[in-house]
Every structure is written in structure tokens, then in C-alpha cells.
PDB file of C-alpha atoms and ligand atoms in Angstrom:
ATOM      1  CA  UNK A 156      -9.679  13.483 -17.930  1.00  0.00           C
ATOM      2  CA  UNK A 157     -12.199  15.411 -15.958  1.00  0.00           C
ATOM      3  CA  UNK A 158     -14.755  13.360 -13.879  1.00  0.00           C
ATOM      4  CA  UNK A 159     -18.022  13.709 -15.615  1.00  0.00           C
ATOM      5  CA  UNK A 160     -15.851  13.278 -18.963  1.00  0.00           C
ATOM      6  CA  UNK A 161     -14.764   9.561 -17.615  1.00  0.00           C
ATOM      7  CA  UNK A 162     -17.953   9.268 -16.347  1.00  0.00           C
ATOM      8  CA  UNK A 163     -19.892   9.428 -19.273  1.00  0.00           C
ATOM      9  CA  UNK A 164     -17.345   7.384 -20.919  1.00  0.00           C
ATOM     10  CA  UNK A 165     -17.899   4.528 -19.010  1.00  0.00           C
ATOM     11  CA  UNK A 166     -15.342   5.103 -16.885  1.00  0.00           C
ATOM     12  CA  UNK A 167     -15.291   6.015 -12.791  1.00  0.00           C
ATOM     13  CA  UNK A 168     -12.611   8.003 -11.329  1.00  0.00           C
ATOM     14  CA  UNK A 169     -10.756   6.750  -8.607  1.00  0.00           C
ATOM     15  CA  UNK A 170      -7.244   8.118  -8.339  1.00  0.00           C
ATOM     16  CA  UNK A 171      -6.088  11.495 -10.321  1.00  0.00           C
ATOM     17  CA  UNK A 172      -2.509  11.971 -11.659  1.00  0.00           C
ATOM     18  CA  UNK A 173      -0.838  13.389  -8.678  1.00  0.00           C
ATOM     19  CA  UNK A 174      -2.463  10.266  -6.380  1.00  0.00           C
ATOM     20  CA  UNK A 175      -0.996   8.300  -8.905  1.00  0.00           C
ATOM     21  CA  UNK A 176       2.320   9.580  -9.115  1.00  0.00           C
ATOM     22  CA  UNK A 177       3.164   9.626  -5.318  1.00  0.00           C
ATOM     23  CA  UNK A 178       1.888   6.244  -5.559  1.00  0.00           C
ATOM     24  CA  UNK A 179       3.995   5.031  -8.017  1.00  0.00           C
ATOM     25  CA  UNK A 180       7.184   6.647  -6.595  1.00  0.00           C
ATOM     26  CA  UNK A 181       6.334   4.703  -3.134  1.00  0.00           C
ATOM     27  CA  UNK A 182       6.237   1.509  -4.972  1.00  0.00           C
ATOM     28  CA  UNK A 183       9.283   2.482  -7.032  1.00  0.00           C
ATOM     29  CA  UNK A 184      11.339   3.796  -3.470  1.00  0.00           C
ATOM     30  CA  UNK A 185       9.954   0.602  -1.803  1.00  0.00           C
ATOM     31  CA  UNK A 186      11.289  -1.821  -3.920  1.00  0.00           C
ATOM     32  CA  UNK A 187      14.904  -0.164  -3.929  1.00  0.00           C
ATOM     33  CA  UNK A 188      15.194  -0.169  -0.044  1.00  0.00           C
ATOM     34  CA  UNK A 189      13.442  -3.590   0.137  1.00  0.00           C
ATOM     35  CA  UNK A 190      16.414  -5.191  -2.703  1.00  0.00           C
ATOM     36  CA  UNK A 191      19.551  -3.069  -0.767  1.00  0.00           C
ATOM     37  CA  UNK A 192      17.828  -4.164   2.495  1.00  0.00           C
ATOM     38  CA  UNK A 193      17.926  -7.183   1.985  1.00  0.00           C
ATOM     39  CA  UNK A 194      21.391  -7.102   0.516  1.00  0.00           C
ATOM     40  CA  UNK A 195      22.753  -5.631   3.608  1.00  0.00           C
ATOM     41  CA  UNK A 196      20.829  -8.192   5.526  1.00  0.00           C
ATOM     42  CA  UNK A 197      22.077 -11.329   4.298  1.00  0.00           C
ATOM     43  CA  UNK A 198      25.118 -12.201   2.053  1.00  0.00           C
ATOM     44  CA  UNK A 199      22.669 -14.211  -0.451  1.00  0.00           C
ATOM     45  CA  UNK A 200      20.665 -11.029  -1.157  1.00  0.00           C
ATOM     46  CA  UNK A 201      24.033  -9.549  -2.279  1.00  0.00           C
ATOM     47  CA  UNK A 202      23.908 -10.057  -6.237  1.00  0.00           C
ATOM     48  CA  UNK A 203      20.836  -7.495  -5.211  1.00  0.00           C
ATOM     49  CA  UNK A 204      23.164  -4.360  -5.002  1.00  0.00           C
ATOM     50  CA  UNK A 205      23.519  -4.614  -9.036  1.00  0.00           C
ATOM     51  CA  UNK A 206      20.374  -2.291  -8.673  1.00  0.00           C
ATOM     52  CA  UNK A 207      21.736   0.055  -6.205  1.00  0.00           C
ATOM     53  CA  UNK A 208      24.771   0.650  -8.372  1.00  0.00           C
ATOM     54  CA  UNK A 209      27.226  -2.238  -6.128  1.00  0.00           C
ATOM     55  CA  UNK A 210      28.408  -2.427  -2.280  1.00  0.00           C
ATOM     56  CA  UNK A 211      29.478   1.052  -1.701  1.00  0.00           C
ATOM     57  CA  UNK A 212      26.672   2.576  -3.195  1.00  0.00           C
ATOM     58  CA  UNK A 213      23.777   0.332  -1.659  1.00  0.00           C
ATOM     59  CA  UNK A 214      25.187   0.785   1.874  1.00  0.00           C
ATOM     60  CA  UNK A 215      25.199   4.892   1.190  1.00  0.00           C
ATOM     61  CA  UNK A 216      21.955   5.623  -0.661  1.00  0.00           C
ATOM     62  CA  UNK A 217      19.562   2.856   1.182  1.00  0.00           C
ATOM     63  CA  UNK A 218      18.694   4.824   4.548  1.00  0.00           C
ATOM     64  CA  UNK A 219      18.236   7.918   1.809  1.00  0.00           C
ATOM     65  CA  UNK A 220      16.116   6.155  -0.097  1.00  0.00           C
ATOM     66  CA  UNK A 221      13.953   4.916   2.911  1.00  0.00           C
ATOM     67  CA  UNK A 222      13.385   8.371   3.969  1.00  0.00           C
ATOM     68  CA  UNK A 223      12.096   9.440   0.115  1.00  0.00           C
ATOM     69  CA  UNK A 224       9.721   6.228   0.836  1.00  0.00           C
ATOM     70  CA  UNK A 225       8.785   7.352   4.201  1.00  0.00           C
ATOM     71  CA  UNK A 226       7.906  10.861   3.548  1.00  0.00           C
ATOM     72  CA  UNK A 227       5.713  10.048  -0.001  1.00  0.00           C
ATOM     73  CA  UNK A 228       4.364   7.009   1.796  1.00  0.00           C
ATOM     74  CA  UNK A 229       3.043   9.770   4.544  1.00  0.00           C
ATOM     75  CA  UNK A 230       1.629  12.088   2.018  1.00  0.00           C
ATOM     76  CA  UNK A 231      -0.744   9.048   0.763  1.00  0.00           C
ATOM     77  CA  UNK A 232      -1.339   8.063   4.134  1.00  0.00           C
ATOM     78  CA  UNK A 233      -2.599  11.254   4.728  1.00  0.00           C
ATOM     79  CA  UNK A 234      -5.157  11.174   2.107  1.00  0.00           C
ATOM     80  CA  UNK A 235      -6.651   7.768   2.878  1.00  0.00           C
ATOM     81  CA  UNK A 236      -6.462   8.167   6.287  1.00  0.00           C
ATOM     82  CA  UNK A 237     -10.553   8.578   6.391  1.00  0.00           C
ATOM     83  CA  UNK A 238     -11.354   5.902   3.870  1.00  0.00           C
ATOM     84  CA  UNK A 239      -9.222   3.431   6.479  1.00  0.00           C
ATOM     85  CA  UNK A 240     -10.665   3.531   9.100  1.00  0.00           C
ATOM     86  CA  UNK A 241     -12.636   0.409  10.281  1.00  0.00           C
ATOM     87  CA  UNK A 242     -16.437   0.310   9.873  1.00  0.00           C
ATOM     88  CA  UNK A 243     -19.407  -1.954  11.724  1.00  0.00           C
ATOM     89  CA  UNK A 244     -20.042  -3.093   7.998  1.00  0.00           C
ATOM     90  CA  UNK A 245     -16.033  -3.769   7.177  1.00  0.00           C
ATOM     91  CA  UNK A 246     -16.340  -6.220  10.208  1.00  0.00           C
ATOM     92  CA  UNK A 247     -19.530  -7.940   8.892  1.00  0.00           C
ATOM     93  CA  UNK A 248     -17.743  -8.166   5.229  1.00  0.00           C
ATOM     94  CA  UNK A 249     -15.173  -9.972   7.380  1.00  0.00           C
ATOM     95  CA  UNK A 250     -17.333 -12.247   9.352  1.00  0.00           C
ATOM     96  CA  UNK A 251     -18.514 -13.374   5.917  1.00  0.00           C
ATOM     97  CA  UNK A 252     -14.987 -14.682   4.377  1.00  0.00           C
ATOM     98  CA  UNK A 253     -16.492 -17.908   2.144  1.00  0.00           C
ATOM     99  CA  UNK A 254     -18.802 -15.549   0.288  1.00  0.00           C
ATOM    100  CA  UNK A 255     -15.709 -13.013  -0.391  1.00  0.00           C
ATOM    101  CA  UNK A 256     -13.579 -15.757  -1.680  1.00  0.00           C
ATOM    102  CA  UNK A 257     -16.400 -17.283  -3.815  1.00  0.00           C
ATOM    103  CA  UNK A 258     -17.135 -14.265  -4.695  1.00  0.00           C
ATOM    104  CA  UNK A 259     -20.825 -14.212  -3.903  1.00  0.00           C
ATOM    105  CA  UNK A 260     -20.946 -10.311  -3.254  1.00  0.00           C
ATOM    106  CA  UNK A 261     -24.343 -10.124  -3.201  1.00  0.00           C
ATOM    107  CA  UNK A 262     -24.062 -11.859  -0.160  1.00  0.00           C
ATOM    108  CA  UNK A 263     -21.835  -9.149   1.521  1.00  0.00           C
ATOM    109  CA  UNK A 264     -22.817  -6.060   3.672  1.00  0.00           C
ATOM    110  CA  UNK A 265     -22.134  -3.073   1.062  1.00  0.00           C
ATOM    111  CA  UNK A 266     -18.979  -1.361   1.635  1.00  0.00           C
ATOM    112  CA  UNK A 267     -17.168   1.796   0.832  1.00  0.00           C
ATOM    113  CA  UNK A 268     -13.760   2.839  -0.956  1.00  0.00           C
ATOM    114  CA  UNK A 269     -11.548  -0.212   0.664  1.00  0.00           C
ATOM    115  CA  UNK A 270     -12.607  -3.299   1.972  1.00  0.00           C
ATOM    116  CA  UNK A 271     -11.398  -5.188   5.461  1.00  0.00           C
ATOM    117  CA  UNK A 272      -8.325  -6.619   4.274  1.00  0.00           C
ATOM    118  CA  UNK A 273      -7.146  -3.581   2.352  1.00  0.00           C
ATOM    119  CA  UNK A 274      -7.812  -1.258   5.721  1.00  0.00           C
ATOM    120  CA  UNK A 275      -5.839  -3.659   7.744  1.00  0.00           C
ATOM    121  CA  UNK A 276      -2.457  -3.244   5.085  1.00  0.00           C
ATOM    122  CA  UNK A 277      -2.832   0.122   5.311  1.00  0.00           C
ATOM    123  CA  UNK A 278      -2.665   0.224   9.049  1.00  0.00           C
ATOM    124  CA  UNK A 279       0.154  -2.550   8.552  1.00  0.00           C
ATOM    125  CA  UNK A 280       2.048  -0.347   6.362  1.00  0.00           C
ATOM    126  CA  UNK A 281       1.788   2.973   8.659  1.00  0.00           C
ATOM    127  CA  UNK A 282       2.877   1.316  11.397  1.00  0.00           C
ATOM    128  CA  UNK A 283       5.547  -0.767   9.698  1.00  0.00           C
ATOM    129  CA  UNK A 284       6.681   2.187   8.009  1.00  0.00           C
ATOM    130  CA  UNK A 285       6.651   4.425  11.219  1.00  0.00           C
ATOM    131  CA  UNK A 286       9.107   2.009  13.308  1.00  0.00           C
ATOM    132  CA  UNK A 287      11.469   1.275  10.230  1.00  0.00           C
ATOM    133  CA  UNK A 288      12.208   5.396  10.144  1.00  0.00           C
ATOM    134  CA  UNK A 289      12.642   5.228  13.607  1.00  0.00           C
ATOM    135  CA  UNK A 290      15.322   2.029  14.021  1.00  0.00           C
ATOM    136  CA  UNK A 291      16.752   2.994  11.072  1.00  0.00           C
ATOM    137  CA  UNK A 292      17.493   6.633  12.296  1.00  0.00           C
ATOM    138  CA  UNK A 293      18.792   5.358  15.210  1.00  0.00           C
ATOM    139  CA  UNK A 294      21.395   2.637  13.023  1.00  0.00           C
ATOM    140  CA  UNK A 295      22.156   5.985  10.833  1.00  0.00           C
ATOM    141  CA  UNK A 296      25.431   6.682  12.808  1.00  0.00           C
ATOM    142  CA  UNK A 297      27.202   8.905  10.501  1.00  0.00           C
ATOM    143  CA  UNK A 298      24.067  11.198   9.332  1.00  0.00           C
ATOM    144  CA  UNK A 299      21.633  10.518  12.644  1.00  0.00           C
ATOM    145  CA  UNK A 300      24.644  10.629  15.214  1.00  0.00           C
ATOM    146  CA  UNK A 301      25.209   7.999  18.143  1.00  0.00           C
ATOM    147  CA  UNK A 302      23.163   6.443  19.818  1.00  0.00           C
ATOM    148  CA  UNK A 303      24.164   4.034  23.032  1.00  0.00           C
ATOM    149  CA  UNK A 304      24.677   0.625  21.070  1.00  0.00           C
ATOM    150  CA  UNK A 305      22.326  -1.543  23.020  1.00  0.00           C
ATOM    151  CA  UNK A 306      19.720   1.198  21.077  1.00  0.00           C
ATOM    152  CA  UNK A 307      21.274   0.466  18.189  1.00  0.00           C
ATOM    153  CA  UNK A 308      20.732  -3.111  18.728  1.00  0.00           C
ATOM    154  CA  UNK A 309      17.013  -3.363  19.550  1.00  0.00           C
ATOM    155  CA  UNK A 310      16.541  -1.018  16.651  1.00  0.00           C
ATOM    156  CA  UNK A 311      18.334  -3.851  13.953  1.00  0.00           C
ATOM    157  CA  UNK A 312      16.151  -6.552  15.428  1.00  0.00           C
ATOM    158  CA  UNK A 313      13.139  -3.998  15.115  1.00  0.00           C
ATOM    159  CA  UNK A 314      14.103  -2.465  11.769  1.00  0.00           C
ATOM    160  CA  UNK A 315      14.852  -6.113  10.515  1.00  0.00           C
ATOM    161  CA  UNK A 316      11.347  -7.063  11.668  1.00  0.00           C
ATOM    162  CA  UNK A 317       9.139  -4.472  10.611  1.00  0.00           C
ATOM    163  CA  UNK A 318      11.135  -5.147   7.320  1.00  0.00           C
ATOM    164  CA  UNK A 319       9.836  -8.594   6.921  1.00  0.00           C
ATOM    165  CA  UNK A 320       6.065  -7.731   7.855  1.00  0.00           C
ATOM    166  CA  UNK A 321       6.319  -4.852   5.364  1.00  0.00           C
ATOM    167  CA  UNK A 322       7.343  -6.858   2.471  1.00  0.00           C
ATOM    168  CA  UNK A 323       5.079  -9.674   3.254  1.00  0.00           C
ATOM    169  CA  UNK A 324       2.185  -7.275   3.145  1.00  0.00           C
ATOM    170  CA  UNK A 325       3.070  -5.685  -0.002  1.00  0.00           C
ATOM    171  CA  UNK A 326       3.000  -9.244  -1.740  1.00  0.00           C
ATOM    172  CA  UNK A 327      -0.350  -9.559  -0.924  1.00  0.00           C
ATOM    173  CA  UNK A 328      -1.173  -5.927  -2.101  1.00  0.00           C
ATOM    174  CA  UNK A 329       0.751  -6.380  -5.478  1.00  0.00           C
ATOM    175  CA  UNK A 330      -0.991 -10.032  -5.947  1.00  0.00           C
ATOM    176  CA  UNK A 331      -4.239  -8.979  -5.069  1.00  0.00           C
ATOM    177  CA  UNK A 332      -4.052  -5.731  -6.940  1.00  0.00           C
ATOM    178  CA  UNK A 333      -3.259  -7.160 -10.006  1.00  0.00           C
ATOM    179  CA  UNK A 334      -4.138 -10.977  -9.804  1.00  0.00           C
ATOM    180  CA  UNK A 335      -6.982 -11.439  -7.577  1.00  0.00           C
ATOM    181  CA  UNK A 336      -9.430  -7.994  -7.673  1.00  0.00           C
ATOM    182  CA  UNK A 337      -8.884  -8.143 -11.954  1.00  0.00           C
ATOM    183  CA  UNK A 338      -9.298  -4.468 -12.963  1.00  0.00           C
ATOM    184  CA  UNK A 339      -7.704  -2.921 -10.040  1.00  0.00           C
ATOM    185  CA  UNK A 340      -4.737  -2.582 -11.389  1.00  0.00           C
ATOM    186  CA  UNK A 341      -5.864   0.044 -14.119  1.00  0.00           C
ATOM    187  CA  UNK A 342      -6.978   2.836 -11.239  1.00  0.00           C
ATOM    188  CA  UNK A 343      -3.552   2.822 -10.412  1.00  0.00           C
ATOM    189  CA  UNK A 344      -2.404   3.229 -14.112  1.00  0.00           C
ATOM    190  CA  UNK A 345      -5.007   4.852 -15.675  1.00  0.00           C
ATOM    191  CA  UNK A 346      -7.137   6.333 -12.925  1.00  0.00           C
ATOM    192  CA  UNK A 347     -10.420   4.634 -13.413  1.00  0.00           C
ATOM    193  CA  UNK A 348     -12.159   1.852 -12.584  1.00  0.00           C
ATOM    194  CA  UNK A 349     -15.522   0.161 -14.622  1.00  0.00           C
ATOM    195  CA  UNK A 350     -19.059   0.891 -13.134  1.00  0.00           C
ATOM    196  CA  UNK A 351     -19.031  -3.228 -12.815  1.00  0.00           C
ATOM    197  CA  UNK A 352     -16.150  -3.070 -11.180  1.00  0.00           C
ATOM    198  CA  UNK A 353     -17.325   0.117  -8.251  1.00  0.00           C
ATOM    199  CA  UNK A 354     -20.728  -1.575  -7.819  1.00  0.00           C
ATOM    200  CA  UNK A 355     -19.463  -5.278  -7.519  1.00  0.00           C
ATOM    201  CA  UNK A 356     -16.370  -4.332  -5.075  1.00  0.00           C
ATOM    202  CA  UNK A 357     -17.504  -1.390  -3.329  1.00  0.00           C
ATOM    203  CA  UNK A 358     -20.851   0.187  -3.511  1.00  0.00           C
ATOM    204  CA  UNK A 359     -21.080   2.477  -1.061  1.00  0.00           C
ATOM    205  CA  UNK A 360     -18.604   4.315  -2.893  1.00  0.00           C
ATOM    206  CA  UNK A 361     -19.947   3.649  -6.044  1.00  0.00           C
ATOM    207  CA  UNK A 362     -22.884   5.530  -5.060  1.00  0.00           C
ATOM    208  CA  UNK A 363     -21.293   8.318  -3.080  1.00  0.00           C
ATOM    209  CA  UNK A 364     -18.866   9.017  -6.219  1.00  0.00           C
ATOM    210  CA  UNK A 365     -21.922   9.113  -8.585  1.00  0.00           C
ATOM    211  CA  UNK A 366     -24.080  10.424  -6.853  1.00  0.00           C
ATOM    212  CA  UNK A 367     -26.745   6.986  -7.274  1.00  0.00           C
ATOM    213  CA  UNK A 368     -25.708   6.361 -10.237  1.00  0.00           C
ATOM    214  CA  UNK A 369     -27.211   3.420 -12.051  1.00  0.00           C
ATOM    215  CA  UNK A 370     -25.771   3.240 -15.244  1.00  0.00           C
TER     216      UNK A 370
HETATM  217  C1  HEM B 422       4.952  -2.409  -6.763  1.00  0.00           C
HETATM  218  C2  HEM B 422       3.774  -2.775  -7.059  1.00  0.00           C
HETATM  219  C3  HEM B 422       2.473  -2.183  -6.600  1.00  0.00           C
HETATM  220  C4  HEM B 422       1.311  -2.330  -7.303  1.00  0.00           C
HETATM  221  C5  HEM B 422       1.126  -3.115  -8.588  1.00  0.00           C
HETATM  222  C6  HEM B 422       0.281  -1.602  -6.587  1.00  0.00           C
HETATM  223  C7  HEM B 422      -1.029  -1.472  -6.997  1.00  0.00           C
HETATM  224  C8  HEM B 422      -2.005  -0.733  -6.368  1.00  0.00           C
HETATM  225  C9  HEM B 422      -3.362  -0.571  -6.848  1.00  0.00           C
HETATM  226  C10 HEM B 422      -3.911  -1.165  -8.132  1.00  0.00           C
HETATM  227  C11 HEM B 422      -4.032   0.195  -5.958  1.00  0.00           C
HETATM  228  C12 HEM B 422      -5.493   0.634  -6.034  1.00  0.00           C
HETATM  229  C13 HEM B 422      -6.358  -0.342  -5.242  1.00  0.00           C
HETATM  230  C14 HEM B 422      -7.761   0.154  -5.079  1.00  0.00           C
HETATM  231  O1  HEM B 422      -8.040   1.339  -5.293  1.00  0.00           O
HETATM  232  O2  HEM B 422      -8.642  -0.651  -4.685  1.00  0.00           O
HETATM  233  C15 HEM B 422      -3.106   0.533  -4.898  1.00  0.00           C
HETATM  234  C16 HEM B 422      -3.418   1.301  -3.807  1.00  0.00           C
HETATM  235  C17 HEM B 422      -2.566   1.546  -2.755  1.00  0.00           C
HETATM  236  N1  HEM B 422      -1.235   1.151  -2.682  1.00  0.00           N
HETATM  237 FE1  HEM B 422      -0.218   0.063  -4.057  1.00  0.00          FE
HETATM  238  N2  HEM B 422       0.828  -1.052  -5.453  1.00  0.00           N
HETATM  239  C18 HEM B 422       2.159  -1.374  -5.419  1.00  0.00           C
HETATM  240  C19 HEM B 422       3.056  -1.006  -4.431  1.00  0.00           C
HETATM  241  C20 HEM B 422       2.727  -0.322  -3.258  1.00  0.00           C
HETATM  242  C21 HEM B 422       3.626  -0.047  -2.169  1.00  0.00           C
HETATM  243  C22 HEM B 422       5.102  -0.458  -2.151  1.00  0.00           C
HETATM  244  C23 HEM B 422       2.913   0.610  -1.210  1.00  0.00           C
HETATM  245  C24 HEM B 422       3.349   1.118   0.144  1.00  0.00           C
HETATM  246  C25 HEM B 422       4.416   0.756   0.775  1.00  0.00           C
HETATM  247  C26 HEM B 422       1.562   0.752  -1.693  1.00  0.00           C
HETATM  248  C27 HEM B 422       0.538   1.374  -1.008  1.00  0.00           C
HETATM  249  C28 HEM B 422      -0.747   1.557  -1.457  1.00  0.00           C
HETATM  250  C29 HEM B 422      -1.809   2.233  -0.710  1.00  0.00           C
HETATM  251  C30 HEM B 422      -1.679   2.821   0.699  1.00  0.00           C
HETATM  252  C31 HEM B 422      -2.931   2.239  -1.540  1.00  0.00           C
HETATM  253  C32 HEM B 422      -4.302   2.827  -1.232  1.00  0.00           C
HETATM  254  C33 HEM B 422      -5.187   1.692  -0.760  1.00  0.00           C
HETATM  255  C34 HEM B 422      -5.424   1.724   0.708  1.00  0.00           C
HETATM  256  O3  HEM B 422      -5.350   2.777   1.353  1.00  0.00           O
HETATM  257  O4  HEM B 422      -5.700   0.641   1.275  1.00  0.00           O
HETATM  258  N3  HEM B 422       1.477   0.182  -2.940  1.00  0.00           N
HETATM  259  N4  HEM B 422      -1.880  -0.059  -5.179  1.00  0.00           N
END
């Protein structure tokens, strides 16, 4: 769907199909290296390697799999880079917490494609997702070669950290994606978002996207 086609139909563009597709292949990725993670981590994750196709086969493909993550996660990184980075307005949204959980918004200090808490994920995630490549690169023995084992062994308490954080972060993102911000979901699926929906959440971006639009 062009722009000014969703536009018109009541619709606002926020993510087109390729945005959506590297997104969806992080999430996908993510999930299988957070399961056989976790299975390699602890013996009571282990019924998890059904998904990774048993033992064997979790211990082989999860560092592969991490690196698909890591270099898809990058290329969306990339392109919200900009729209992440922390405003004098993002911190006055924050100051102002009780009016964003009541949802009083026209209390709020208007602000642009993301707000506070979804800029500090993101800088969560590229972080988290920068020292998880690097400790797990240096665990990699057989692919990465060998590195002097008390390396090794800061990178499983770092890798195993980062880990936790990561996953944490992306149970907020999936509950407030879907649960808390209701129709956020659907610019992930379908693309779009509502005009209600860019004016009430983010109308600096609202306007910049439609040029001032009022509808
Ligand atoms: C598996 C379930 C997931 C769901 C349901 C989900 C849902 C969504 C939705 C609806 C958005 C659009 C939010 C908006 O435009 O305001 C979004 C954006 C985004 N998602 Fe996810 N997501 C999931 C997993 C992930 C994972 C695993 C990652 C990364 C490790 C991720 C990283 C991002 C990023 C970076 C954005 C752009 C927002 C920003 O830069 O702050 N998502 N997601």
C-alpha cells in the first residue's frame, strides 16, 4: 500500500514490508537462541531443545542462530538509530510518569516516533546484543578458535548476563506492544497505525509524517 493510499484510507504508515520482515525474523531468531540458551544454561530449560531439533542440534545451531539475530538486529538498529536518540522533551515525558500511566496525554510534552521507555530498550537491546556477540565469540571454540580460558570465563558470566537483561527487556516490549499501547501491534503486522492512535501516542510524528495533518 502506498502512503497517500493508506493515508486516505484512514490509515498512517509506520513500518513498510521490508522493516517488517527484518523485524519479524529478529523476533523469530531471538526467541530460538533465547529457548536453546536457556537450555544450555540450566538442565530445567532442557525439554526446550524440542524446538531446536534435541541436544546435539541446540548445542550446534544456537551460536549460528545468534549471529543471524545479531546481524538483522543491526540492520534495524541502523534505521532507528535517529528516532532513538534521547530528546529534552523525552525527559519531560519521563518526569511526568502518573499522567503516562493514567493516560492523561494531554498532559504530556508532545513527542516524536518513540517515547522514553521505548528509546531506553532500544539502547538496552544494542548494547545487550553487542556484548552477547562478543562473549559468545569468544565461548565459540571450535568455529571462533581459543581463547585463554579465564576469557572464556568472564565471557559465560557476561554472555549469561546480558542474556538475562535481554530477555527481560523484550517482555516488556512484547507486553507493551501488544497489551498495554492497544493498536501497536498492527504496525508491526500490517504496517499502519490509526490517526487516533499517531496523535494520542506520538504527535510530533504524527505531524511530521502528514505533513499537519488534521484529519
Ligand atoms: C516476539 C514478539 C515481538 C513483538 C510482538 C514485537 C512487536 C513490536 C511492535 C508492535 C513494534 C512497533 C512499536 C512502535 O512502532 O511503536 C516493534 C518495534 C520494535 N521491535 Fe519488536 N516485537 C517483538 C520482538 C522483538 C525482538 C525480539 C526485538 C529485538 C531483539 C525487537 C525489537 C524491536 C525494535 C528495535 C523496534 C523499533 C522500536 C524502537 O526502536 O524502539 N522486537 N516491535
Amino acid at each position: 500500500m502506498s502512503s497517500q493510499v493508506a493515508m486516505k484510507s484512514g490509515e498512517v504508515p509506520r513500518y513498510n514490508a521490508n522493516e517488517r520482515v527484518v523485524h519479524w525474523v529478529v523476533a523469530i531468531t531471538f526467541i530460538l537462541a533465547a529457548t536453546s540458551g536457556l537450555a544450555l544454561f540450566h538442565p530445567s530449560f532442557w525439554f526446550l531443545t524440542s524446538l531446536t531439533g534435541g541436544g546435539t542440534w541446540t548445542r550446534i545451531l544456537h551460536p549460528f542462530i545468534g549471529v543471524v539475530m545479531f546481524v538483522f538486529f543491526m540492520v534495524m538498529a541502523a534505521r532507528y538509530w535517529k528516532d532513538n536518540i534521547i530528546q529534552p522533551y523525552d525527559r519531560e515525558w519521563g518526569k511526568r510518569l502518573s499522567d503516562v500511566i493514567n493516560n492523561r496525554d494531554h498532559n504530556l510534552p508532545e513527542i516524536d516516533k518513540y517515547n522514553l521507555g521505548q528509546k531506553q530498550l532500544f539502547w538496552v537491546m544494542v548494547a545487550t546484543m553487542i556484548l552477547l556477540l562478543a562473549s559468545g565469540i569468544v565461548m565459540w571454540r571450535d568455529v571462533a578458535g581459543t581463547f585463554p580460558i579465564v576469557m572464556v570465563r568472564i565471557a559465560a558470566v557476561v554472555h549469561a548476563l546480558s542474556a538475562f537483561v535481554l530477555i527481560m527487556g523484550i517482555i516488556v516490549h512484547i507486553y507493551s506492544a501488544i497489551f498495554w499501547v492497544k493498536g501497536s501491534l498492527r504496525a508491526m503486522t500490517r504496517g499502519t497505525v490509526s490517526h487516533g492512535w499517531a496523535k494520542h501516542h506520538h504527535p510530533l510524528w504524527y505531524r511530521r509524517v502528514t505533513g499537519g495533518g488534521t484529519k
